[in-house]
XYZ file of C-alpha atoms in Angstrom:
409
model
C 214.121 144.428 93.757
C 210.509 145.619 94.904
C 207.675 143.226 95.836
C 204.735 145.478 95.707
C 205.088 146.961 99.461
C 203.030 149.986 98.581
C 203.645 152.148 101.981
C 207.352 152.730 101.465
C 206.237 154.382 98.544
C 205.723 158.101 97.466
C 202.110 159.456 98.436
C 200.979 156.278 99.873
C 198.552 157.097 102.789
C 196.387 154.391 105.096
C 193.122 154.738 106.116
C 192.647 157.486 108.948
C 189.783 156.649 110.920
C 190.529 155.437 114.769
C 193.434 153.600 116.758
C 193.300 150.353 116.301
C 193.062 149.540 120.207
C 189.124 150.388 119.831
C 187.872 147.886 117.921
C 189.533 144.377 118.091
C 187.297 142.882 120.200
C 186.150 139.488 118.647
C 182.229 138.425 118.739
C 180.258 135.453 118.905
C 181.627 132.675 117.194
C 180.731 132.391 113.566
C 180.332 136.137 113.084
C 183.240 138.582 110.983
C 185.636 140.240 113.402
C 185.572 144.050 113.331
C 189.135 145.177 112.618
C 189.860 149.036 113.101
C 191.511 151.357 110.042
C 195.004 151.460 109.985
C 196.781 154.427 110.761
C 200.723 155.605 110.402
C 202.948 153.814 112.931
C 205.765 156.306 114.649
C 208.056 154.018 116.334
C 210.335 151.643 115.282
C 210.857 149.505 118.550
C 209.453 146.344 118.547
C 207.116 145.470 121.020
C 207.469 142.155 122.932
C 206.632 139.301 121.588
C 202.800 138.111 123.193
C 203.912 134.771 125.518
C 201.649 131.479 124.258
C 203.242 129.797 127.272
C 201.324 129.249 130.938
C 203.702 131.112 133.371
C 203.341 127.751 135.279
C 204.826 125.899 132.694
C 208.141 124.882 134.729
C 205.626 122.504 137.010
C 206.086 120.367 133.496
C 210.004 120.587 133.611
C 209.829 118.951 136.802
C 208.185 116.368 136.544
C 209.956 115.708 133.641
C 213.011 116.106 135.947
C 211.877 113.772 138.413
C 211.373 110.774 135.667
C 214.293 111.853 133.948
C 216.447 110.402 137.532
C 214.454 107.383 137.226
C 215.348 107.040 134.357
C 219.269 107.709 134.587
C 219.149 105.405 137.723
C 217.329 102.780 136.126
C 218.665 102.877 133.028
C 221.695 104.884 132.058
C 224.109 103.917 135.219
C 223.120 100.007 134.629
C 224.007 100.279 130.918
C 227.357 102.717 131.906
C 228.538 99.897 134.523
C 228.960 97.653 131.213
C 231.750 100.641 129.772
C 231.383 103.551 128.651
C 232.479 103.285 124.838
C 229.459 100.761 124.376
C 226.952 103.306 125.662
C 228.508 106.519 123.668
C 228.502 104.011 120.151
C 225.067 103.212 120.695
C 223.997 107.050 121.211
C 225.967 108.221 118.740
C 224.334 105.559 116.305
C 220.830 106.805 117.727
C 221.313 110.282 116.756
C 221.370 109.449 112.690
C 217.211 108.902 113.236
C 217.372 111.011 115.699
C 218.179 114.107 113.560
C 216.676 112.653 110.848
C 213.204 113.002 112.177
C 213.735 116.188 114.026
C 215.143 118.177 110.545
C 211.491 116.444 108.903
C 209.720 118.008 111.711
C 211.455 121.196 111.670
C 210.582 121.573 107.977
C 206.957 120.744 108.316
C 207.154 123.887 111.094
C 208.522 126.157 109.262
C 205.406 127.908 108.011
C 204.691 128.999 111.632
C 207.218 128.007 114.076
C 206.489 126.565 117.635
C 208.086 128.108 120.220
C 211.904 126.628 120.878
C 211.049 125.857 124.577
C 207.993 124.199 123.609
C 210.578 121.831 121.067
C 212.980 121.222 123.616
C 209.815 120.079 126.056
C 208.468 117.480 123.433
C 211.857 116.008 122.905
C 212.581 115.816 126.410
C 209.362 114.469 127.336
C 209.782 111.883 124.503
C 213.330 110.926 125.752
C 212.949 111.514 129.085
C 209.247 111.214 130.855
C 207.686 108.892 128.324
C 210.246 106.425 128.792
C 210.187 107.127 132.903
C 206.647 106.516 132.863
C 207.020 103.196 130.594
C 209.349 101.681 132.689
C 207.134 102.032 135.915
C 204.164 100.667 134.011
C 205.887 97.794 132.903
C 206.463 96.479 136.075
C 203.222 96.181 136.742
C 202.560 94.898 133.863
C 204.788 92.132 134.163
C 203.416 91.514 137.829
C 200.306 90.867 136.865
C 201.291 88.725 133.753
C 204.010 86.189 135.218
C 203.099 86.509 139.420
C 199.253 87.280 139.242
C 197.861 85.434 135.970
C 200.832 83.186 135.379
C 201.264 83.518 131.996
C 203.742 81.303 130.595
C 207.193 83.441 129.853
C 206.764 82.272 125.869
C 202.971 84.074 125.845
C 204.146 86.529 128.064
C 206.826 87.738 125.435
C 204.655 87.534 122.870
C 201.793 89.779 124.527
C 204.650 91.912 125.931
C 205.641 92.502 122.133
C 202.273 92.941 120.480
C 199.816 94.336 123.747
C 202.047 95.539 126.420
C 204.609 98.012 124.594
C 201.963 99.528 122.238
C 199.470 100.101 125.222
C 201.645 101.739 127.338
C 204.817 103.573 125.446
C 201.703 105.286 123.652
C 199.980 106.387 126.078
C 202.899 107.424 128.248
C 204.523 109.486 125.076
C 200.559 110.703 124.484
C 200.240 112.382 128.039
C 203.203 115.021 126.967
C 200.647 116.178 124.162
C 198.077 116.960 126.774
C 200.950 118.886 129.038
C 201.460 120.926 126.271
C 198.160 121.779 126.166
C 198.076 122.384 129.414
C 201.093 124.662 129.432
C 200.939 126.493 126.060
C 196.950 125.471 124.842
C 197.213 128.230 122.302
C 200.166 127.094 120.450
C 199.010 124.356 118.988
C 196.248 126.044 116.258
C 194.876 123.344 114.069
C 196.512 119.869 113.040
C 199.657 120.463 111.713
C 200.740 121.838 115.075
C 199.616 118.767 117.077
C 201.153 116.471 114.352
C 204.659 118.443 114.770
C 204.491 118.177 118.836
C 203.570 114.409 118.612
C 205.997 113.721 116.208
C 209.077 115.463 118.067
C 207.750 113.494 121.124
C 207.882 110.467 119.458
C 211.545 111.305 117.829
C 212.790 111.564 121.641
C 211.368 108.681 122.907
C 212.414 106.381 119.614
C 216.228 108.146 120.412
C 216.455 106.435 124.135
C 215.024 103.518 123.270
C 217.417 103.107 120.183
C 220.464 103.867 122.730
C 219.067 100.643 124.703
C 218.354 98.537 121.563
C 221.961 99.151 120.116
C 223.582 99.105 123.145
C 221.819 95.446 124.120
C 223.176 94.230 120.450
C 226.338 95.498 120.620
C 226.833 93.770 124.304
C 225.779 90.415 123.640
C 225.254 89.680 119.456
C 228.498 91.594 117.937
C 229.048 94.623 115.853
C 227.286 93.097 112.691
C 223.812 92.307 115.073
C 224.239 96.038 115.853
C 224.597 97.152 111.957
C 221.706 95.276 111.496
C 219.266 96.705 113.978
C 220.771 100.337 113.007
C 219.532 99.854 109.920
C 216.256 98.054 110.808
C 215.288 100.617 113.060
C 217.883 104.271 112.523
C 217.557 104.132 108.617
C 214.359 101.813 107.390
C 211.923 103.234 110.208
C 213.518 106.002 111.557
C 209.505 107.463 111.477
C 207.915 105.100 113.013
C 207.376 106.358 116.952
C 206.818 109.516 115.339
C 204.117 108.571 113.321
C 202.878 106.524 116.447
C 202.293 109.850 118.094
C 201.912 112.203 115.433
C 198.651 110.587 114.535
C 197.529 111.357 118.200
C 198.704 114.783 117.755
C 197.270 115.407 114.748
C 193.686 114.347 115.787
C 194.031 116.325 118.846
C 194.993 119.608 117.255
C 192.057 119.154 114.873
C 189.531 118.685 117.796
C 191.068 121.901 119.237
C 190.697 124.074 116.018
C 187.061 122.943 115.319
C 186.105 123.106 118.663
C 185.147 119.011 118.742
C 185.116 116.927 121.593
C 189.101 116.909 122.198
C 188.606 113.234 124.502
C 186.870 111.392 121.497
C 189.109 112.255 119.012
C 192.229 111.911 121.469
C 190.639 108.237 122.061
C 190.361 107.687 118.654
C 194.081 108.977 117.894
C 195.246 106.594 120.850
C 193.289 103.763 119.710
C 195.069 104.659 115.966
C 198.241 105.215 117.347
C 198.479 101.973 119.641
C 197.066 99.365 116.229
C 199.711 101.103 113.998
C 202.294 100.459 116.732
C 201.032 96.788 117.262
C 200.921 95.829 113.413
C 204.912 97.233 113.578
C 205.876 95.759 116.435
C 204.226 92.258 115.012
C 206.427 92.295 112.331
C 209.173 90.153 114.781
C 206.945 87.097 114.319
C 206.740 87.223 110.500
C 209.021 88.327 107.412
C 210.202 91.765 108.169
C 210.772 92.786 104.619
C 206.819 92.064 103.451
C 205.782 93.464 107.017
C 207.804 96.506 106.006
C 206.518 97.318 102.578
C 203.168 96.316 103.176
C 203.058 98.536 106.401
C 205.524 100.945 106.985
C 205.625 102.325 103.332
C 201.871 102.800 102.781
C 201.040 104.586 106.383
C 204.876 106.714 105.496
C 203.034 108.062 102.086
C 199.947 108.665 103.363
C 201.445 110.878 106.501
C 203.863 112.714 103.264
C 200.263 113.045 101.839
C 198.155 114.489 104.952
C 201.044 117.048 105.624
C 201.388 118.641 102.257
C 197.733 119.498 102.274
C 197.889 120.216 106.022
C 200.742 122.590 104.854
C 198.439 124.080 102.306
C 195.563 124.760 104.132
C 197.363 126.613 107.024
C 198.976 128.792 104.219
C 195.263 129.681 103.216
C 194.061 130.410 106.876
C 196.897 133.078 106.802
C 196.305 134.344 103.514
C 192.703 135.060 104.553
C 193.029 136.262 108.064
C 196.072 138.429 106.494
C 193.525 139.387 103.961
C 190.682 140.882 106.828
C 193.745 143.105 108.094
C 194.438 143.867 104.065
C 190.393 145.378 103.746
C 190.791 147.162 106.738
C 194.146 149.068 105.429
C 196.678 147.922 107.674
C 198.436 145.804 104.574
C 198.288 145.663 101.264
C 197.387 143.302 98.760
C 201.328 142.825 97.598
C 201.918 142.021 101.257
C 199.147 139.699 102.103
C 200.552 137.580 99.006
C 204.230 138.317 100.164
C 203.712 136.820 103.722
C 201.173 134.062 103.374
C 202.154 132.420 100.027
C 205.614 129.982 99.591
C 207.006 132.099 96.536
C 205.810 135.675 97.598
C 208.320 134.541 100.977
C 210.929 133.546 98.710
C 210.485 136.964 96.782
C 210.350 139.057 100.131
C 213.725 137.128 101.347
C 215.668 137.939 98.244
C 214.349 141.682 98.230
C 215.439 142.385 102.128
C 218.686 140.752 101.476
C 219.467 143.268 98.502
C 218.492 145.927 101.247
C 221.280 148.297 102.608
C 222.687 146.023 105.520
C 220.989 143.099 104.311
C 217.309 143.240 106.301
C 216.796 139.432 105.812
C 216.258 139.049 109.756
C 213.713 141.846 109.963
C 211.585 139.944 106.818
C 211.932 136.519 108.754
C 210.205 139.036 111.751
C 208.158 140.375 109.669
C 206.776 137.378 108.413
C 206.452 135.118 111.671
C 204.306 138.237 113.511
C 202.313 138.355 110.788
C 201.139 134.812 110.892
C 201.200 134.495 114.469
C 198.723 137.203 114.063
C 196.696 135.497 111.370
C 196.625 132.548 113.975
C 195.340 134.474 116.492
C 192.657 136.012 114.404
C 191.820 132.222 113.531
C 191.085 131.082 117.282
C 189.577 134.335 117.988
C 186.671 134.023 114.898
C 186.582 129.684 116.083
C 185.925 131.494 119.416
C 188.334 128.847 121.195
C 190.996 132.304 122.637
C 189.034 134.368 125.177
C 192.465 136.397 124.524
C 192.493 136.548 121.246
C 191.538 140.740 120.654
C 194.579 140.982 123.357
C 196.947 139.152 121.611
C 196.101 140.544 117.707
C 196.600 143.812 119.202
C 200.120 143.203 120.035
C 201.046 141.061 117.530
C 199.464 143.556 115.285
C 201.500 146.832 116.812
C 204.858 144.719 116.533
C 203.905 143.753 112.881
C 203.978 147.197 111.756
C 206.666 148.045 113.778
C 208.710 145.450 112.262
C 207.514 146.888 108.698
C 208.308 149.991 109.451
C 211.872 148.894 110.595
C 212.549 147.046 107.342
C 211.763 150.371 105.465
C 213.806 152.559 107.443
C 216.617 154.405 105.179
């Protein structure tokens, strides 16, 4: 099976003209990149992949360390002195939504991948920090309810419920989307990105926080109080912190790709973010059900809605960044449609699998430099990565290299 990948073929030549280290700087914004001919790549060893992570990103990991033992102290050894079959039940029942979200989330990534450590940071934030952070707000929250103003408990509940838990479990899970940034500010390229990093946030901090709510039904309501909530909450709303967050995320990564003001629209994602979670978390004063369809379902269908198109439009960024690299001879037409379009993927897959060996791993290479360097041709044109001509440079030598690899007898 071929797919139109015209160098591997007899008296195919690229353009000769200069090495392409000359002439990748990038220009002002708003004006066409200069992208220098191709020429005939030699080697077949890959060159590193270019890092999109701060070397100071461990400074993250421990803080989320340090609210991760405030957490286990104040929260895990409390629930543990109760038994430990309770505790492993009600984890075990809050990794159904759990994995549920995180397999949606990987599948919305899977156009351009985020980087595994960057995943393993949002969870953990989400599970870990987020909920660290809550729990010192809230007691000084509740200070200045019940000891300062005095609020009867009843109101207090109710404002603890509606106010309190939106306010602050959003804009504790919120502040792990701005250490990202911080750490790894070029990963997240345009809306999708910040969407998927919000989202997995929000899928870690809905996990602990389901451990607590089965765990506290189990204990004192029985095992059907506990199939009820499960269901309520692991298989009804399983989305719903990640939505909470995702919206943030999503807003944010949009500010970031067209160069807006990232505070206003991370304001306006928090103020988004903290209603939606409000309107949900109102829902225990009134009928559930009606709360549920009237809420839940609509803002579920629209987010289904915003990433298909999001989905869409990041294919046709790559397809006509790919495309610059295409008119300057470094790929052809058959391979800018085989590496940013969903069936020319599915093509290229099935033709490196048929390949002596089966080269299947190489194409998945292939295909992830090459959008990773249509990214970074993105932020370089938006004028957003001062390192942008650095980075397309490698990403563009490993590209080839990879190409040349799955074409090797």
């Amino acid at each position: 099976m071929t797919y139109g990948m015209q160098p591997h073929q007899p008296g195919y030549q690229p353009a000769h003209h200069s090495d392409f280290h000359s002439s990748l700087a990038q220009p002002h914004h708003g004006q066409p990149a200069p992208i220098a001919p191709a020429r005939r790549q030699q080697h077949l060893q890959l060159p590193p992949v270019p890092s999109r992570v701060h070397p100071l990103w461990f400074l993250g990991w421990i803080g989320v360390g340090l609210l991760a033992l405030w957490v286990i102290v104040s929260f895990v050894l409390p629930m543990l002195s109760f038994g430990t079959v309770p505790f492993v039940v009600a984890t075990t029942l809050a990794l159904v939504p759990f994995a549920i979200v995180i397999l949606t989330a990987m599948w919305i990534d899977n156009w351009e991948p985020e980087p595994k450590r960057l995943i393993v940071f949002a969870l953990a934030w989400g599970a870990l920090a987020s909920i660290g952070l809550t729990m010192l707000f809230l007691y000084v929250f509740d200070w200045l309810s019940l000891a300062v103003l005095q609020t009867d408990p009843e109101t207090h509940d109710v404002l603890a419920t509606i106010l309190r838990a939106p306010l602050l479990e959003e804009a504790c899970k919120m502040v792990g989307v701005f250490v990202i940034i911080l750490i790894a500010r070029n990963t997240i390229d345009g809306p999708i990105d910040g969407l998927v990093y919000g989202g997995l946030i929000g899928a870690g901090f809905a996990f602990t926080e389901n451990i607590q709510y089965f765990f506290t039904y189990g204990a004192s309501e029985g095992v059907g109080a506990t199939v009820g909530i499960f269901f309520m909450r692991g298989i009804l709303s399983p989305f719903a912190h990640a939505m909470f967050t995702g919206v943030f995320g999503l807003l944010v990564g949009l500010a970031l790709r067209n160069r807006r003001n990232v505070a206003l629209y991370a304001l306006l994602g928090y103020v988004i973010g903290v209603g939606m979670h409000a309107l949900w978390n109102s829902s225990s004063y009134v009928n559930f059900l009606v709360m549920y369809i009237v809420l839940q379902v609509p803002q579920f269908v629209l987010f289904v809605i915003a990433i298909v198109y999001l989905r869409k439009e990041k294919a046709t960024i790559t397809h006509e960044r790919l495309s610059d690299y295409a008119r300057a001879g470094w790929f052809t037409p058959q391979e800018v449609d085989m590496l940013a379009t969903p069936r020319g993927r599915r093509v290229g897959m099935a033709w490196a699998r048929a390949l002596r060996g089966d080269r299947s791993a190489l194409m998945k290479t292939f295909v992830r430099d090459a959008t990773q360097l249509a990214m970074a041709r993105e932020r370089g044109l938006r004028g957003r990565d001062p390192k942008a001509p650095v980075v397309e440079q490698q990403l563009l030598a490993r590209a080839l290299a990879t190409r040349q690899a799955l074409l090797a007898p």
